[in-house]
JSON list of C-alpha atoms in Angstrom, two decimals:
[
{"chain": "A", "resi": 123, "resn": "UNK", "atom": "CA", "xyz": [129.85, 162.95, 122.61]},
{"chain": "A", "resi": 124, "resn": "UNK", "atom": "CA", "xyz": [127.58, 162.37, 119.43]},
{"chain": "A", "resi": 125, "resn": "UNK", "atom": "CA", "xyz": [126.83, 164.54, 116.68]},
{"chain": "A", "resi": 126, "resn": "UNK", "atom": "CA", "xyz": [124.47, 164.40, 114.00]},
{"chain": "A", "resi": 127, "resn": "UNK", "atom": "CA", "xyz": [124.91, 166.60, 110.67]},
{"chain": "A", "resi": 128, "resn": "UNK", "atom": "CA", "xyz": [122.30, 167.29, 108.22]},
{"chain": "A", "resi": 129, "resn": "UNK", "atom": "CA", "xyz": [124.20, 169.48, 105.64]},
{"chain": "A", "resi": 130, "resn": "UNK", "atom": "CA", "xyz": [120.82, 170.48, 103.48]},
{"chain": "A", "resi": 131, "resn": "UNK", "atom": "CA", "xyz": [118.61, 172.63, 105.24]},
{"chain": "A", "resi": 132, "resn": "UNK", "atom": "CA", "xyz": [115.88, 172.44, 102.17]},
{"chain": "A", "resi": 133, "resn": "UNK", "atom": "CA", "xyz": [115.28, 170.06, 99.54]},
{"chain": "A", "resi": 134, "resn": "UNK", "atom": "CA", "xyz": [112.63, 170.84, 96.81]},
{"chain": "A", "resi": 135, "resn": "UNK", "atom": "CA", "xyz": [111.99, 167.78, 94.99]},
{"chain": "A", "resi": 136, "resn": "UNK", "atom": "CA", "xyz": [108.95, 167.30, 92.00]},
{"chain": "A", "resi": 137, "resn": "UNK", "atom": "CA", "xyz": [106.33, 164.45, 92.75]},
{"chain": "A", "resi": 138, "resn": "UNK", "atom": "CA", "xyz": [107.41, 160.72, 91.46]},
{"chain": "A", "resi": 139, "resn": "UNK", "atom": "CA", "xyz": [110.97, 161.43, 91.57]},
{"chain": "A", "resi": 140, "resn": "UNK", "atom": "CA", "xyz": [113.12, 159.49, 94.08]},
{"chain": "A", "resi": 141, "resn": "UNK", "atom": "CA", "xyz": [115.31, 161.86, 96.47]},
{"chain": "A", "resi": 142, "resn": "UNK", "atom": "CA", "xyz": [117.98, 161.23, 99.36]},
{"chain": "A", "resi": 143, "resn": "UNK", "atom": "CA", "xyz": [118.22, 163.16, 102.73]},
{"chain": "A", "resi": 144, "resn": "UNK", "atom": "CA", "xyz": [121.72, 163.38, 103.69]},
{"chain": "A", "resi": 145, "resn": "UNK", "atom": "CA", "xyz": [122.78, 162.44, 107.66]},
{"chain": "A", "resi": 146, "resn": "UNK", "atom": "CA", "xyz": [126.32, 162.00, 108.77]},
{"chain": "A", "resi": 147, "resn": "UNK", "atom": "CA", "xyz": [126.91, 161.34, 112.58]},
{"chain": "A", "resi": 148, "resn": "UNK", "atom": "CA", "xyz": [130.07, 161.06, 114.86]},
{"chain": "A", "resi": 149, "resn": "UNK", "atom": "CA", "xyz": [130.98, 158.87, 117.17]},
{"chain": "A", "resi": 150, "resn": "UNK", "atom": "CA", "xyz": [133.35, 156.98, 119.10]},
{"chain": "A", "resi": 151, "resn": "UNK", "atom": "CA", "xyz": [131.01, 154.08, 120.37]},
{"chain": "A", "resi": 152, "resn": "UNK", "atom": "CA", "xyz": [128.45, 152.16, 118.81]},
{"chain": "A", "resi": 153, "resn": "UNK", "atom": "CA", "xyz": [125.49, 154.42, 117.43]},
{"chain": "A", "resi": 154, "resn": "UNK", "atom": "CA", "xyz": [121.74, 153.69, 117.42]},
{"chain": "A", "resi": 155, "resn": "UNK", "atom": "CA", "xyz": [120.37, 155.89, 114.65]},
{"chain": "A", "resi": 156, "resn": "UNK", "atom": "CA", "xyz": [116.84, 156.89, 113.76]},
{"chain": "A", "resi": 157, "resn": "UNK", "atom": "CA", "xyz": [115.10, 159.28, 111.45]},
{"chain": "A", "resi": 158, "resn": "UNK", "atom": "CA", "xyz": [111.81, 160.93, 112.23]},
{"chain": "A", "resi": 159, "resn": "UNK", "atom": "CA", "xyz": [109.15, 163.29, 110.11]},
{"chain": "A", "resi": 160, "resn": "UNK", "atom": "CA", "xyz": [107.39, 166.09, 111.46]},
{"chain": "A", "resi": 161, "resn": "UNK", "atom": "CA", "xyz": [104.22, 167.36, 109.21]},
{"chain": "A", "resi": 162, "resn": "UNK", "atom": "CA", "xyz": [103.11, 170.70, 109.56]},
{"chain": "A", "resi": 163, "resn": "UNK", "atom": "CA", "xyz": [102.09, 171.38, 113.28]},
{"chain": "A", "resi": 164, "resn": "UNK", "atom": "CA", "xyz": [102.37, 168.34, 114.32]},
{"chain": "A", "resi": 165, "resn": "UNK", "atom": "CA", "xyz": [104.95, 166.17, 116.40]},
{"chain": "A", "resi": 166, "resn": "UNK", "atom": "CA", "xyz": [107.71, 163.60, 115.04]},
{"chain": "A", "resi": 167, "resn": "UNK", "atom": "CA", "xyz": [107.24, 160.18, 114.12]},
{"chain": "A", "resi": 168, "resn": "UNK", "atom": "CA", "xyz": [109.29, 157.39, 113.97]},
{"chain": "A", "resi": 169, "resn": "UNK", "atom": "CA", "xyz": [109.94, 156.54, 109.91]},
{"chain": "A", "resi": 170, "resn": "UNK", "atom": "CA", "xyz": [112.74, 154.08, 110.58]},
{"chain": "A", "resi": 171, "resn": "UNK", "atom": "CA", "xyz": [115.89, 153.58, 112.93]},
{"chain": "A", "resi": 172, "resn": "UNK", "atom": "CA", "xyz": [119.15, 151.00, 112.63]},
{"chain": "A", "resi": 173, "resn": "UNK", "atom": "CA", "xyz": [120.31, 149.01, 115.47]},
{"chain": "A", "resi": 174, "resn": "UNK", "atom": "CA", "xyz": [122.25, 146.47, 114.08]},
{"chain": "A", "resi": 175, "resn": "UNK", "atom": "CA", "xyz": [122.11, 143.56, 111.55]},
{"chain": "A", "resi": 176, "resn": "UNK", "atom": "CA", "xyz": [121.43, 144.99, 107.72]},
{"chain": "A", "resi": 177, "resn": "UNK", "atom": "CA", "xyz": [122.48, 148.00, 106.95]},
{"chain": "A", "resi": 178, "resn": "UNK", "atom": "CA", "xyz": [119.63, 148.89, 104.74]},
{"chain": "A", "resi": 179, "resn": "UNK", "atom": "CA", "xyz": [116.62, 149.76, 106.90]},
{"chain": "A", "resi": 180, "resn": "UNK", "atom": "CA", "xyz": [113.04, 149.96, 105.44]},
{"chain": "A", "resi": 181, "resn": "UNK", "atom": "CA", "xyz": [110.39, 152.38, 107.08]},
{"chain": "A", "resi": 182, "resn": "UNK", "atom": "CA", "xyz": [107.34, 153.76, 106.97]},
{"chain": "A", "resi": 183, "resn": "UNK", "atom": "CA", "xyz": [105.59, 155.32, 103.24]},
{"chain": "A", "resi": 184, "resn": "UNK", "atom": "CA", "xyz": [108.20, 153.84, 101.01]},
{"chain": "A", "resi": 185, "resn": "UNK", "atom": "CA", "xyz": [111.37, 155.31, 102.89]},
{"chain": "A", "resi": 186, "resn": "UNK", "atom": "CA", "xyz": [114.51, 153.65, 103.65]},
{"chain": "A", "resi": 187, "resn": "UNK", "atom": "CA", "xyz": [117.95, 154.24, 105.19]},
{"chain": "A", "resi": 188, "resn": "UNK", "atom": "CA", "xyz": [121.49, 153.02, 104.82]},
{"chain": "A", "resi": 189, "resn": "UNK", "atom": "CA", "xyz": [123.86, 152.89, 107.37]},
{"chain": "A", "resi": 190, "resn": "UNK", "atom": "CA", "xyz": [127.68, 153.03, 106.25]},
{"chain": "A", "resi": 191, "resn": "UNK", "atom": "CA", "xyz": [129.82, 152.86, 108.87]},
{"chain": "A", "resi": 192, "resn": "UNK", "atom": "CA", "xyz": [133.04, 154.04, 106.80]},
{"chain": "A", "resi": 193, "resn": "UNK", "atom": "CA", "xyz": [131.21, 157.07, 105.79]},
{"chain": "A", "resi": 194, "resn": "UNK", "atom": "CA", "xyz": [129.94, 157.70, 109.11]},
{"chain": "A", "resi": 195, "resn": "UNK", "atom": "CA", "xyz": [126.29, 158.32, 107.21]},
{"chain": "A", "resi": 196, "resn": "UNK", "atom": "CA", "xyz": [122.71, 157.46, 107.83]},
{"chain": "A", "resi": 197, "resn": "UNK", "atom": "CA", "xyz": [120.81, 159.02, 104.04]},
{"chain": "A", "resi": 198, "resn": "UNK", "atom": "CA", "xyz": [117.47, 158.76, 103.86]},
{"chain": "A", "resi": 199, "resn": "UNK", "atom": "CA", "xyz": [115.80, 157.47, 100.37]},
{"chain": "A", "resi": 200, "resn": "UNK", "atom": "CA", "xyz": [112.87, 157.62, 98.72]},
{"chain": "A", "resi": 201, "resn": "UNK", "atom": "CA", "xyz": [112.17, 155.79, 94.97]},
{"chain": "A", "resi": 202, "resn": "UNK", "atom": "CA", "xyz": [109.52, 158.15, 93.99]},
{"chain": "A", "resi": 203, "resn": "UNK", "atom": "CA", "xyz": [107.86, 161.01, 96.17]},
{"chain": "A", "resi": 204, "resn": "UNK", "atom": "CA", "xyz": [104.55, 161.81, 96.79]},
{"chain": "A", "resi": 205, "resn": "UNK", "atom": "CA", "xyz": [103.02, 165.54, 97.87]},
{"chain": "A", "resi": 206, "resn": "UNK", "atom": "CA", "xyz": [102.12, 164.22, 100.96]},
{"chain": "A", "resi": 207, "resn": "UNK", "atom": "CA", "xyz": [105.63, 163.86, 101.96]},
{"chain": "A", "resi": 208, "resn": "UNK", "atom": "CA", "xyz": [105.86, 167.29, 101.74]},
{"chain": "A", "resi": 209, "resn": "UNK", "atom": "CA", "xyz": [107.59, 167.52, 105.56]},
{"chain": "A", "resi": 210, "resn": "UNK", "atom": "CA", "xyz": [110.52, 167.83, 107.66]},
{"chain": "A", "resi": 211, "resn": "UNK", "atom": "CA", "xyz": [112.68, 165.17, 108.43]},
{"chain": "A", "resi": 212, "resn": "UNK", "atom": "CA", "xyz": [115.20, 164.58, 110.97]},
{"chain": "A", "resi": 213, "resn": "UNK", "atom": "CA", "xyz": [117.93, 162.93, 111.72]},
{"chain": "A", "resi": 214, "resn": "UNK", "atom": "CA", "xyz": [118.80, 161.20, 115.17]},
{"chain": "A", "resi": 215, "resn": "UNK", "atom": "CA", "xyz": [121.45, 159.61, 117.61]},
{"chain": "A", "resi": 216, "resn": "UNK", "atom": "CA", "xyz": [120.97, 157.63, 120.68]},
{"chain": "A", "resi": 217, "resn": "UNK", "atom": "CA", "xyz": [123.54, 159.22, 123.26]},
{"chain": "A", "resi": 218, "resn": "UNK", "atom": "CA", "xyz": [125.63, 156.13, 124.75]},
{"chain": "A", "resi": 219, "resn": "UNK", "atom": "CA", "xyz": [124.59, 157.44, 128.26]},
{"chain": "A", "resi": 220, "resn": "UNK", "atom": "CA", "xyz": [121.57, 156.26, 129.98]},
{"chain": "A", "resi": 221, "resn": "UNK", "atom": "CA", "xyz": [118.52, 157.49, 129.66]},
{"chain": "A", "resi": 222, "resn": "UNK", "atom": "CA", "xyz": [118.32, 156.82, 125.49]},
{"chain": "A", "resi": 223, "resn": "UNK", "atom": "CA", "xyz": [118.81, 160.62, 125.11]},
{"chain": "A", "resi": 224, "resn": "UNK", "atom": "CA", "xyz": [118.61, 161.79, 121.28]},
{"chain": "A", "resi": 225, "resn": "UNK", "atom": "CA", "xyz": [120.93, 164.13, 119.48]},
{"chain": "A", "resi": 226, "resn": "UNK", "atom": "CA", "xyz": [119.25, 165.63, 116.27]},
{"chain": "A", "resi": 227, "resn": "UNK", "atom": "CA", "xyz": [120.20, 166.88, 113.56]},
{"chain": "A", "resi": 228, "resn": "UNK", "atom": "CA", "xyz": [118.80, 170.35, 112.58]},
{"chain": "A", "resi": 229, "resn": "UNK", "atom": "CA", "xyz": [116.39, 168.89, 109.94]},
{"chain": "A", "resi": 230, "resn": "UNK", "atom": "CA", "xyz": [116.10, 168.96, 106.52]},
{"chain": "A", "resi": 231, "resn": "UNK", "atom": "CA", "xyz": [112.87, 170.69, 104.81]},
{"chain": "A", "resi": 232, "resn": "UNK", "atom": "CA", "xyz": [111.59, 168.51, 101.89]},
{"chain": "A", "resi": 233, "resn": "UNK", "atom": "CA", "xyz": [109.24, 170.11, 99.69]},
{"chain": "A", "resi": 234, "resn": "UNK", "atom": "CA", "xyz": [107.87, 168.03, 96.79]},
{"chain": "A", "resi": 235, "resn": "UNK", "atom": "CA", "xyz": [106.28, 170.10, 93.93]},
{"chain": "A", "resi": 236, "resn": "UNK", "atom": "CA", "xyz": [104.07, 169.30, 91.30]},
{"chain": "B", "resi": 14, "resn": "UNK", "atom": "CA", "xyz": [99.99, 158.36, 119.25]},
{"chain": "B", "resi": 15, "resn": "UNK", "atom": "CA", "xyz": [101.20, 156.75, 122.81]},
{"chain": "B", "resi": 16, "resn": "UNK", "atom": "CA", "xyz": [98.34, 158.51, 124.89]},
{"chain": "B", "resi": 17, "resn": "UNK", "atom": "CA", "xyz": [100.77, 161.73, 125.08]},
{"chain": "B", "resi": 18, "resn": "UNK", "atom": "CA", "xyz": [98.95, 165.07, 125.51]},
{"chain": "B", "resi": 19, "resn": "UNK", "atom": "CA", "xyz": [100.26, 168.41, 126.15]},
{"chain": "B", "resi": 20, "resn": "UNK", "atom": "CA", "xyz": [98.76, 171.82, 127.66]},
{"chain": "B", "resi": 21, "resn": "UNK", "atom": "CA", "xyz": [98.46, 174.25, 126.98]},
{"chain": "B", "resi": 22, "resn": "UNK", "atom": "CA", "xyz": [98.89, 174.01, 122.75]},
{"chain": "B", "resi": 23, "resn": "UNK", "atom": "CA", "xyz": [99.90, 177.33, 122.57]},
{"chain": "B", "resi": 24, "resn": "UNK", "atom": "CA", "xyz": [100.32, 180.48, 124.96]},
{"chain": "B", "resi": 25, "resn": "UNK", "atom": "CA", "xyz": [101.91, 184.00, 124.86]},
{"chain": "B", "resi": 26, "resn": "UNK", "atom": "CA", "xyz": [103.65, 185.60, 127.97]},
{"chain": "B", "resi": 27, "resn": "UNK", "atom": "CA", "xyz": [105.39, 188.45, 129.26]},
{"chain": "B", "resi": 28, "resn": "UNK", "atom": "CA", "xyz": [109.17, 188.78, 130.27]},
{"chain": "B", "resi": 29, "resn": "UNK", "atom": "CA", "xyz": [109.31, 188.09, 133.48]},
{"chain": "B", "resi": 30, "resn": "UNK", "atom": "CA", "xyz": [106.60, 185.78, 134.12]},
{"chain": "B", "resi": 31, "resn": "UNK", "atom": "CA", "xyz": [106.92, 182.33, 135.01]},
{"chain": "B", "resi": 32, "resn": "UNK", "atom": "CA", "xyz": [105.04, 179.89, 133.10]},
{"chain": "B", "resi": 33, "resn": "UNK", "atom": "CA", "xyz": [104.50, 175.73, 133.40]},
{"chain": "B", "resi": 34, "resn": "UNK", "atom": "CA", "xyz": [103.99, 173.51, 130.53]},
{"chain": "B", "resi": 35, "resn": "UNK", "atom": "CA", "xyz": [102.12, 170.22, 131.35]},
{"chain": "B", "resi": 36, "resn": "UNK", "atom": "CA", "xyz": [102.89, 166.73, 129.68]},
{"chain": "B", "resi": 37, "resn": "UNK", "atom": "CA", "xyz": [100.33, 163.64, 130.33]},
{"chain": "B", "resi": 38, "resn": "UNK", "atom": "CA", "xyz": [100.81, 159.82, 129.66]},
{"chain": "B", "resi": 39, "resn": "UNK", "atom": "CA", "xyz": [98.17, 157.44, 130.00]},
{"chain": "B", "resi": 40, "resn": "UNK", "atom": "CA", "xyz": [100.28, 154.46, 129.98]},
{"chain": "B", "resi": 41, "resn": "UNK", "atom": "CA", "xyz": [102.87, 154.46, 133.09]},
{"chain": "B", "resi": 42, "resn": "UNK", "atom": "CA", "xyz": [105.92, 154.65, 131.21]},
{"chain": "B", "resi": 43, "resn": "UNK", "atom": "CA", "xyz": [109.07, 155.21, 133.40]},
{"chain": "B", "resi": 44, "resn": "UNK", "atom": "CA", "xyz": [111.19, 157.43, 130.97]},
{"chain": "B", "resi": 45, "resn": "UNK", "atom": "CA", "xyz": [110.00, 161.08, 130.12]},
{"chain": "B", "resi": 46, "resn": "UNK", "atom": "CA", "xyz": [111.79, 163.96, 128.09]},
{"chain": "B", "resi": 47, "resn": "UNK", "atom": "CA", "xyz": [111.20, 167.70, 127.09]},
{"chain": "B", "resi": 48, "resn": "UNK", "atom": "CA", "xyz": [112.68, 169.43, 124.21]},
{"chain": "B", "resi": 49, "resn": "UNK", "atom": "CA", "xyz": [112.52, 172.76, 122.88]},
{"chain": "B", "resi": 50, "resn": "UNK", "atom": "CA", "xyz": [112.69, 172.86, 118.53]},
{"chain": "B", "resi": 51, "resn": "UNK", "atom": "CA", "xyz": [113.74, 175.88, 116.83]},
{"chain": "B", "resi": 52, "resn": "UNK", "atom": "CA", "xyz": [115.41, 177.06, 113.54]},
{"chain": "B", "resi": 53, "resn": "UNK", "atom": "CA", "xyz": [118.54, 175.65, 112.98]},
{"chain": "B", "resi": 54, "resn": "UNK", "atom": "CA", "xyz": [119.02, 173.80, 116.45]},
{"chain": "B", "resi": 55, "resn": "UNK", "atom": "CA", "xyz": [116.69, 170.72, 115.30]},
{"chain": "B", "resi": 56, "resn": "UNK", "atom": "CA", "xyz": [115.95, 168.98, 118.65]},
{"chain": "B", "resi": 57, "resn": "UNK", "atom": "CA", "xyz": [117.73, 169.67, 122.09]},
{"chain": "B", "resi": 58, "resn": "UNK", "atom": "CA", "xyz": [117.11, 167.98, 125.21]},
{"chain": "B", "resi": 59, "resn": "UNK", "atom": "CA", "xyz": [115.93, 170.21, 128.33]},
{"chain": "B", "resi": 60, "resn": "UNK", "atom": "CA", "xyz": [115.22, 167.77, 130.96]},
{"chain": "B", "resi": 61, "resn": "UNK", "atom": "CA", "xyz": [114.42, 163.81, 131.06]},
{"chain": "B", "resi": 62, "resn": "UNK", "atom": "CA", "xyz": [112.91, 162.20, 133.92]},
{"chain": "B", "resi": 63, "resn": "UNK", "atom": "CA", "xyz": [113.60, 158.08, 134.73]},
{"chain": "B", "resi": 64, "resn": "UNK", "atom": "CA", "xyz": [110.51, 158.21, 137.48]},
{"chain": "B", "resi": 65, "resn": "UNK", "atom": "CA", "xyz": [108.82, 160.03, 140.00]},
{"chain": "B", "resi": 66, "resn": "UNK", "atom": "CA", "xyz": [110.78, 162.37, 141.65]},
{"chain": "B", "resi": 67, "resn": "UNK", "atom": "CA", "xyz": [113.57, 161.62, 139.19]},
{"chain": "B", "resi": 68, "resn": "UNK", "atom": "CA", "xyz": [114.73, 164.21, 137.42]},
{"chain": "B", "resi": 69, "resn": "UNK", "atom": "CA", "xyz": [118.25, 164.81, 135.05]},
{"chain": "B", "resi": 70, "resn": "UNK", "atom": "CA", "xyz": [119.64, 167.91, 133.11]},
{"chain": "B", "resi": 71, "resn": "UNK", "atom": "CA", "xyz": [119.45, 167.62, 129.27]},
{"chain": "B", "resi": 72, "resn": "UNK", "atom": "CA", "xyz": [121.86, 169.94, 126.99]},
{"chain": "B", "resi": 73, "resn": "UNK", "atom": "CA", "xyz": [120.04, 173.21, 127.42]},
{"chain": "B", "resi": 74, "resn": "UNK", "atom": "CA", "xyz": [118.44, 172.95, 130.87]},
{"chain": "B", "resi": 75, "resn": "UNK", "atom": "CA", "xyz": [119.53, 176.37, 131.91]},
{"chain": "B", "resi": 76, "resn": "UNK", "atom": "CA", "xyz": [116.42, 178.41, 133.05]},
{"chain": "B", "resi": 77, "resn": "UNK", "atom": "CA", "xyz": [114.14, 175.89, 133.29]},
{"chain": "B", "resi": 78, "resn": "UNK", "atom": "CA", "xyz": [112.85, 173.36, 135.79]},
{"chain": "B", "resi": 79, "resn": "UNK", "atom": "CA", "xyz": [111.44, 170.14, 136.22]},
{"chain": "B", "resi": 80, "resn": "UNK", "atom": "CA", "xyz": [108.65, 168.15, 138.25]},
{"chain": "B", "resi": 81, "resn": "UNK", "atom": "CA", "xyz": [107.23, 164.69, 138.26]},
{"chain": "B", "resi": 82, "resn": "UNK", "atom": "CA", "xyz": [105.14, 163.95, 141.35]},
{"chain": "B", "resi": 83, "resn": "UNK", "atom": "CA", "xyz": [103.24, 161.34, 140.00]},
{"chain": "B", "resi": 84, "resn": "UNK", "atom": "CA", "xyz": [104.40, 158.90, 136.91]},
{"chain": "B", "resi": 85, "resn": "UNK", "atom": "CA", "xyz": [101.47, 160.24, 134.35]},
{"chain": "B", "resi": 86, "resn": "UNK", "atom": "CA", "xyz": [102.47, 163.75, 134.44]},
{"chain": "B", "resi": 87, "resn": "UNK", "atom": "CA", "xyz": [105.82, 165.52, 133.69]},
{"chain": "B", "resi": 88, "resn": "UNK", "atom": "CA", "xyz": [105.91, 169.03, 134.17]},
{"chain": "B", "resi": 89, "resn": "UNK", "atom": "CA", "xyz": [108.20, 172.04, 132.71]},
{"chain": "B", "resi": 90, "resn": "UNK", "atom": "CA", "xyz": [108.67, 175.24, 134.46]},
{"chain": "B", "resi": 91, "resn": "UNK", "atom": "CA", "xyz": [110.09, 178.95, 133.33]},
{"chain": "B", "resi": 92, "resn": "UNK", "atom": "CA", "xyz": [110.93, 180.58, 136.77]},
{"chain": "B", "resi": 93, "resn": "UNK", "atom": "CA", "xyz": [111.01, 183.72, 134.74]},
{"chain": "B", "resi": 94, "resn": "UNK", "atom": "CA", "xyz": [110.75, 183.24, 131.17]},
{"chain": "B", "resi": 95, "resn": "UNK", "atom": "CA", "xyz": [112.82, 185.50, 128.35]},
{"chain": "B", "resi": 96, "resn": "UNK", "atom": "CA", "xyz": [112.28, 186.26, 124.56]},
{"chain": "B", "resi": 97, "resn": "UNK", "atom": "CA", "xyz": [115.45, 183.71, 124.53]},
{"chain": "B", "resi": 98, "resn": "UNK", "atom": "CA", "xyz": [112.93, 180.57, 125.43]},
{"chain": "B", "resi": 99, "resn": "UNK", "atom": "CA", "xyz": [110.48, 181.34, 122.08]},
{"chain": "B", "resi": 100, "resn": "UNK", "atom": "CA", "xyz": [110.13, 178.28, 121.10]},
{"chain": "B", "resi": 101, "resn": "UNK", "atom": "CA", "xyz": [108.27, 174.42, 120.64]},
{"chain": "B", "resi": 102, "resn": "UNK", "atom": "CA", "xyz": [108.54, 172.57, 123.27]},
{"chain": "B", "resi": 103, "resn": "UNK", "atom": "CA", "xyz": [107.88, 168.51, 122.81]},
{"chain": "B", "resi": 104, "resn": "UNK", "atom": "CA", "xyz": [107.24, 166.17, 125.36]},
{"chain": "B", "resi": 105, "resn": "UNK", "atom": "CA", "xyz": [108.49, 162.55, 124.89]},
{"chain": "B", "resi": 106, "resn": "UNK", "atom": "CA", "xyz": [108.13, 159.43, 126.58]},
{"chain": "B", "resi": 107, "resn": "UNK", "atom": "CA", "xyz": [110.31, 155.67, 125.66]},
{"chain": "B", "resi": 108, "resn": "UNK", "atom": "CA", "xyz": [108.54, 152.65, 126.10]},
{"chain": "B", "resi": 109, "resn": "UNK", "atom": "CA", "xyz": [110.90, 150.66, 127.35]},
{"chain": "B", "resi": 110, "resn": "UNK", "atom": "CA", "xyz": [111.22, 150.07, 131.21]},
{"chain": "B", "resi": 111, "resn": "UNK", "atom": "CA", "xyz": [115.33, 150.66, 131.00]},
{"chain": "B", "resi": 112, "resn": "UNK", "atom": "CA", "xyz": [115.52, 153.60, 128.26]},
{"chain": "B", "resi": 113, "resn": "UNK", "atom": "CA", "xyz": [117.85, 150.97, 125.99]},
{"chain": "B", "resi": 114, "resn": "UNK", "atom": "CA", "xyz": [119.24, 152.93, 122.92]},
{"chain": "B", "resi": 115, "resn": "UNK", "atom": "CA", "xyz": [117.24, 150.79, 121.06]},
{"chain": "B", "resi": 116, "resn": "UNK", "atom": "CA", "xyz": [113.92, 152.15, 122.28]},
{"chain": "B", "resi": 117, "resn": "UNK", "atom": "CA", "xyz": [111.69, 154.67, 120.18]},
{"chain": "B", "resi": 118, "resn": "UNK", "atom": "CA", "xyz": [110.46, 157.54, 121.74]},
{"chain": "B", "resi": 119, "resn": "UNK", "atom": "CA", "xyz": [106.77, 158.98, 121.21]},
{"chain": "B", "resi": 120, "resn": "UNK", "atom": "CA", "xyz": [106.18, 162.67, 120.58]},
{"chain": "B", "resi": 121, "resn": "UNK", "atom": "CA", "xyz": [103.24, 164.67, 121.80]},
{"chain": "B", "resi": 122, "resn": "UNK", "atom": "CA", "xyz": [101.80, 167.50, 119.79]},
{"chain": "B", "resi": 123, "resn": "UNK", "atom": "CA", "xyz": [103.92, 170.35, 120.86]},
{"chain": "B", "resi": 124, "resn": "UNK", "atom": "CA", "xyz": [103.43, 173.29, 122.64]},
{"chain": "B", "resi": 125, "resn": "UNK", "atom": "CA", "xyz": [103.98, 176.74, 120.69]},
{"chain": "B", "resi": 126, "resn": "UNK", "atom": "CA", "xyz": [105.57, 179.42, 123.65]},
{"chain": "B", "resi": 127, "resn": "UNK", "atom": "CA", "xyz": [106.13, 182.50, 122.67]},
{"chain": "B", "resi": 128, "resn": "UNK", "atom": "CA", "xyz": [107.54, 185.01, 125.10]},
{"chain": "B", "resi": 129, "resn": "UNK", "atom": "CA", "xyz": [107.44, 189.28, 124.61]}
]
């Protein structure tokens, strides 16, 4: 079975500086990985996810993602922050079952500050 | 936003009580899921659905139910719902026709339940 960990449950951050979500996974099999963003009351949206090829993924508003196989990690980086980041982010699995279930991880809270 | 809606947005209930949670797609797509969000769980999968009529247990399907009688609509139930099922619960749908890991799934807008 998969497992996703997102060690930092809040990240506070000021606007214009770069930061880096942290996602480690586990498993046995090949992994499809994929980060989503939730805004306040709102659903999640896809910001990026690695299937194969380059391990540095670009996505949505500037972010990007690194896959590292040794390291079993998926971080999530952003140059230079912007309020409207502000958000929570989470990180995903693709179960090797059918039926592309996701495992998440619990989510990291970014807060940028002026 | 995939044409996903879900009803009602937000409701409060009574131990006890049963209560269903709608999901609606306007687009015919085959694979469905609900999942309940709370603090420091992230994401878990209740139920997914690969089509009418069929219906498979996600990681935390205990207490609740599932119905899909016609592709557009995916529906959640609480026989008897407890202060234990407080939560968000998302619908989500994957675009592609065989659920490859490769496919993204769409979220709808969430539905707050809160349960006394």
């Amino acid at each position: 079975a998969q497992s996703v960990t997102q060690l930092d449950s809040q990240v506070p951050v000021f606007e214009e500086a770069p930061v880096e979500l942290r996602c480690n996974y586990s498993s046995s099999v090949s992994v499809y990985l994929f980060w989503y963003v939730q805004y306040p009351n709102q659903g999640l949206q896809l910001l990026l996810k690695y299937l194969s090829g380059s391990t540095l993924v670009k996505g949505i508003n500037g972010f990007e993602a690194e896959f590292n196989k040794s390291q079993t990690s998926f971080h999530l980086r952003k140059p230079s922050v912007h309020i409207s980041d502000t958000a929570e982010y989470f990180c995903a699995v693709s179960s090797t079952g059918g039926g592309n279930k996701l495992t998440f991880g619990t989510g990291t809270q970014l807060k940028v500050e002026l | 936003d995939a044409g996903i809606t879900q009803s009602p947005r937000h409701k409060v209930t009574e131990t006890g009580t049963p209560v269903t949670l709608r999901c609606h797609q306007t687009e015919n797509h085959r694979y469905m899921y609900w999942y309940r969000q709370d603090p420091g769980h992230g994401l878990r999968l209740i139920h997914y659905s690969y089509g009418v009529k069929d219906t498979d247990k996600g990681e935390v399907s205990d207490g609740y139910s599932v119905s899909r009688s016609k592709t557009e609509d995916f529906l959640l139930t609480l026989e008897s719902a407890t202060s234990s099922q407080t939560s968000v619960y998302f619908c989500a749908i994957s675009l592609g026709l065989a659920a490859s890991h490769t496919d993204t799934q769409y979220f709808g807008p969430g539905t707050r339940l809160t349960v006394l």
